Short mmCIF file of C-alpha atoms in Angstrom, two decimals:
data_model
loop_
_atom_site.label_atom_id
_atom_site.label_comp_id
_atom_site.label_asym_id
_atom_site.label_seq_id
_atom_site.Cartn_x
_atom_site.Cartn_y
_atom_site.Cartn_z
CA UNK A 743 -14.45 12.20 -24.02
CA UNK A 744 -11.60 9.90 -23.96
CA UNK A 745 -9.02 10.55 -20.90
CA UNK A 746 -5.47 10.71 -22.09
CA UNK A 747 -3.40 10.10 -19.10
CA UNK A 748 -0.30 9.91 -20.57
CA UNK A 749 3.09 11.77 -20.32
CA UNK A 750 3.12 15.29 -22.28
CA UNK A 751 5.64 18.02 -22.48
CA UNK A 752 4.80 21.07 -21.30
CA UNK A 753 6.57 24.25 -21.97
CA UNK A 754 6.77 27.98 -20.15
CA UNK A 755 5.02 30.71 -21.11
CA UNK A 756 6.30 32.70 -24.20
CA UNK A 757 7.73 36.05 -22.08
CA UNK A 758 7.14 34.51 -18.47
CA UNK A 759 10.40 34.67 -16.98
CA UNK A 760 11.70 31.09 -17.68
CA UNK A 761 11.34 32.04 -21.33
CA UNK A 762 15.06 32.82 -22.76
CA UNK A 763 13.95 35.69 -25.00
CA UNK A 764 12.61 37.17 -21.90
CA UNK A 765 9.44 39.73 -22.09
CA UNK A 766 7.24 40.89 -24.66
CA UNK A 767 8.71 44.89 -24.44
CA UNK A 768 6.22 47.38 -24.24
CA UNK A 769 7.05 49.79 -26.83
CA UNK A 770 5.53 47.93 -29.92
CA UNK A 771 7.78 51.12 -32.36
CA UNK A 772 11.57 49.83 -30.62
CA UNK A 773 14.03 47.73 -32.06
CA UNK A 774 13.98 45.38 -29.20
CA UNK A 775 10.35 44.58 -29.86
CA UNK A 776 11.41 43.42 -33.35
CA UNK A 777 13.81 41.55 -32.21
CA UNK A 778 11.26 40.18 -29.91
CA UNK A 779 8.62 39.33 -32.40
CA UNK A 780 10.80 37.85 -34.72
CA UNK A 781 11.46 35.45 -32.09
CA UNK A 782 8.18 34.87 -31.23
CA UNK A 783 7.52 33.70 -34.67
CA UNK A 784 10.57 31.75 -34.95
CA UNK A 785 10.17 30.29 -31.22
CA UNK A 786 7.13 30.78 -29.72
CA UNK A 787 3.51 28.72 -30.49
CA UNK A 788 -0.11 28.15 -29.28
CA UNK A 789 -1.05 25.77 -27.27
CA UNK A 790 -3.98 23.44 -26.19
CA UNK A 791 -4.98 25.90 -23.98
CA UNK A 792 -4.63 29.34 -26.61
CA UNK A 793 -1.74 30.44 -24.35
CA UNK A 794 1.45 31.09 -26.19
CA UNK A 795 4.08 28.90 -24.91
CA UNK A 796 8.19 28.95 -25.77
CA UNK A 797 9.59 26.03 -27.01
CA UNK A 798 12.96 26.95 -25.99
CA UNK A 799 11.47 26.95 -21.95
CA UNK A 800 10.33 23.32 -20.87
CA UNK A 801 8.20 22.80 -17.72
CA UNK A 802 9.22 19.13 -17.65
CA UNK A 803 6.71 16.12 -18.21
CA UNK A 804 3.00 16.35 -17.57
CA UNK A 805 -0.72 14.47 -17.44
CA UNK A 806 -2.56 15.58 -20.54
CA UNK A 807 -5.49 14.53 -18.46
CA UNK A 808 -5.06 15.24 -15.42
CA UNK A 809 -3.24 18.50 -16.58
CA UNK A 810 -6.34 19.42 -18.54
CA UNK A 811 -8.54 19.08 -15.41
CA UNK A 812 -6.99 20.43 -13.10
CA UNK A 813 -6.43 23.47 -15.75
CA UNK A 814 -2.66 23.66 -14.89
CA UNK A 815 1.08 21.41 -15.17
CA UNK A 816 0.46 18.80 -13.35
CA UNK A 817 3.25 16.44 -12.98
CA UNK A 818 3.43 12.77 -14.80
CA UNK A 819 4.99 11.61 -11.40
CA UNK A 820 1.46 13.27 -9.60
CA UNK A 821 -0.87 11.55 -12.13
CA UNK A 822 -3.64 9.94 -10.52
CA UNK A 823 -3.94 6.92 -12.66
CA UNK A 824 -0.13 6.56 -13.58
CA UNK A 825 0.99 3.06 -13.23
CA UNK A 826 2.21 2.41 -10.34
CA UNK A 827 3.92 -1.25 -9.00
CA UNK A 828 4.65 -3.92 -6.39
CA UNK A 829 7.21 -6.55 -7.12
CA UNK A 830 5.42 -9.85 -7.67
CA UNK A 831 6.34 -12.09 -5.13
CA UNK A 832 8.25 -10.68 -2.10
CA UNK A 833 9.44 -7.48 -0.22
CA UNK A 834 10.89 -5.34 -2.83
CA UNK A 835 14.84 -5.27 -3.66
CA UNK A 836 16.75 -2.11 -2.50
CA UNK A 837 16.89 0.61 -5.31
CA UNK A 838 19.37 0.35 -8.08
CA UNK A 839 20.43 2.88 -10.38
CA UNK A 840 20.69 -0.26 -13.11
CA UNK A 841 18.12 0.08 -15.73
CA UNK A 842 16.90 -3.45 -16.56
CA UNK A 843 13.30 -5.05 -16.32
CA UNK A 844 12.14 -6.31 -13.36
CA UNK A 845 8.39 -8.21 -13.40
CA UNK A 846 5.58 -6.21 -11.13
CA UNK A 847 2.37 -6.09 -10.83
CA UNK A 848 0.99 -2.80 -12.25
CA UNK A 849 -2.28 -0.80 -11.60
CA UNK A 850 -3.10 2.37 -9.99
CA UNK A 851 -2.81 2.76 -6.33
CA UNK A 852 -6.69 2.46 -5.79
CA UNK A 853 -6.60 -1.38 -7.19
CA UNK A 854 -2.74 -1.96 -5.50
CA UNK A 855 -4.26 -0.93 -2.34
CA UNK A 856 -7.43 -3.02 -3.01
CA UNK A 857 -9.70 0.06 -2.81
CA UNK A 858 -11.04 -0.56 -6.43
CA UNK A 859 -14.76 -1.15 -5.99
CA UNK A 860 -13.70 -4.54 -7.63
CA UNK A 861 -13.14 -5.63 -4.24
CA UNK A 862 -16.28 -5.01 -2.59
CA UNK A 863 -19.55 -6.53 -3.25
CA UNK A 864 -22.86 -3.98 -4.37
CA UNK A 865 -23.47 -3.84 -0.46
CA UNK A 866 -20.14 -2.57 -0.07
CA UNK A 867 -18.63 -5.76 2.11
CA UNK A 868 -15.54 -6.93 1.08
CA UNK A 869 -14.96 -9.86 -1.17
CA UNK A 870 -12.79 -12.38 1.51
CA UNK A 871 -10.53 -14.01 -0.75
CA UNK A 872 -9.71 -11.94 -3.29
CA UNK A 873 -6.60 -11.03 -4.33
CA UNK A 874 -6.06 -8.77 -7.16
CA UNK A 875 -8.97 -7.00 -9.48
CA UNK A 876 -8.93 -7.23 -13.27
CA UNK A 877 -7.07 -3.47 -13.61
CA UNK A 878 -3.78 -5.06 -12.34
CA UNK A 879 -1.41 -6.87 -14.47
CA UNK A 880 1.82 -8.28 -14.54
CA UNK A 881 4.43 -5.77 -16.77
CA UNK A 882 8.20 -5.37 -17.38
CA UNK A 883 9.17 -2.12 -15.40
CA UNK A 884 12.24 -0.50 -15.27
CA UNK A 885 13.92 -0.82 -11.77
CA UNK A 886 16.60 2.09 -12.09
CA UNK A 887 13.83 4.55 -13.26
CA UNK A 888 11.71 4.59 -10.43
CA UNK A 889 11.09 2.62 -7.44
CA UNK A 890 9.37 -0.56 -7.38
CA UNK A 891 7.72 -1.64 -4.17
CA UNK A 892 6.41 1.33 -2.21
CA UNK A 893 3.62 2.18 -5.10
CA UNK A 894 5.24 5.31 -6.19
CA UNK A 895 5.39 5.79 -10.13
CA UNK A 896 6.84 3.47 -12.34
CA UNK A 897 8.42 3.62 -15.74
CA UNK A 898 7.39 0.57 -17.73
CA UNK A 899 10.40 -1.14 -19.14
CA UNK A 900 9.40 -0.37 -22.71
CA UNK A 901 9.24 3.35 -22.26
CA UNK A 902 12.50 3.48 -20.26
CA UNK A 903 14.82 6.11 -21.72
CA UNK A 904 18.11 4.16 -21.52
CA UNK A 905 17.46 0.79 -22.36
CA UNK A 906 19.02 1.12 -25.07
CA UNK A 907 22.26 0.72 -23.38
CA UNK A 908 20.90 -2.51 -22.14
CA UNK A 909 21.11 -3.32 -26.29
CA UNK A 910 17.67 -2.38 -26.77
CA UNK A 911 16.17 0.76 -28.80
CA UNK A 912 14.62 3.34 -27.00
CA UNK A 913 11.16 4.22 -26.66
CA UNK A 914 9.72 6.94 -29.19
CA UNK A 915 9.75 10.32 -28.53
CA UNK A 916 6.01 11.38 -26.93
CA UNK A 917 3.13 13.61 -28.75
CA UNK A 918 4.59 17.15 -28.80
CA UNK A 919 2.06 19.68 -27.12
#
């Protein structure tokens, strides 16, 4: 199976209580449970996990992957392989809330905190010496999207929502769930 970590939307329930059309009524014979269902048709939808979800009611941004194992919303921010960076060169700059690209060098925490197995040797010593493994690279990330420095999540500069205002076109909208 291929892992898809990668950013998802994720949407309530259909009838859980962050759904605007509010709960399925009991009474299947009143005239607020057509009202209801005609909703639910016009509104409401499957999902990957045969759970009827509301379009109109979203949970925010999640891991398909990690989402899918853990068998419930599970943040894109909490992603255990999200990319995550460290400004190439030296201490990080204080935050900004200006969106332009900054260079970093990107990989998940495990290889930024050289705990990839990259690092080690088949007897498990480490390698003296080396500096980075293969799984980090150096990207364009955002600095006003997220912080870059303290290996928290990073938006890469090509999926950052307002570059555009930098003259640039936004990123394309992500795979609808």
């Amino acid at each position: 199976m291929t892992e898809r970590h990668e950013p998802q939307p994720w949407f309530w329930e259909a009838g859980s209580d962050s759904c605007p059309h509010g709960p399925e009524p009991e009474d299947e014979n009143s005239p607020e449970w057509e009202a209801w269902e005609e909703q639910d048709s016009t509104f409401h939808t499957g999902s990957d996990q045969d759970v009827r979800i509301c379009r109109e009611a979203p949970a925010g941004e999640a891991c398909a992957e990690c989402s899918e194992d853990a068998n419930e919303f599970v943040l894109w921010g909490a992603c255990r392989l999200r990319p995550r960076a460290l400004r190439r060169g030296a201490a990080p700059a204080e935050q900004t809330s200006e969106h332009r690209p900054v260079a970093a060098l990107v990989g998940t925490e495990e290889c930024l905190e050289r705990e990839c197995e990259e690092f080690f040797t088949d007897d498990g010593d480490e390698i003296p010496g080396k500096e980075t493994c293969s799984h980090v690279k150096e990207r364009e990330v955002c600095e006003g999207c997220a912080p870059v420095g303290d290996l928290a999540p990073v938006v890469l500069w090509t999926d950052c929502p307002r570059r555009s205002a930098a003259g640039e076109q936004p990123a394309a909208e992500g795979a609808q769930r």
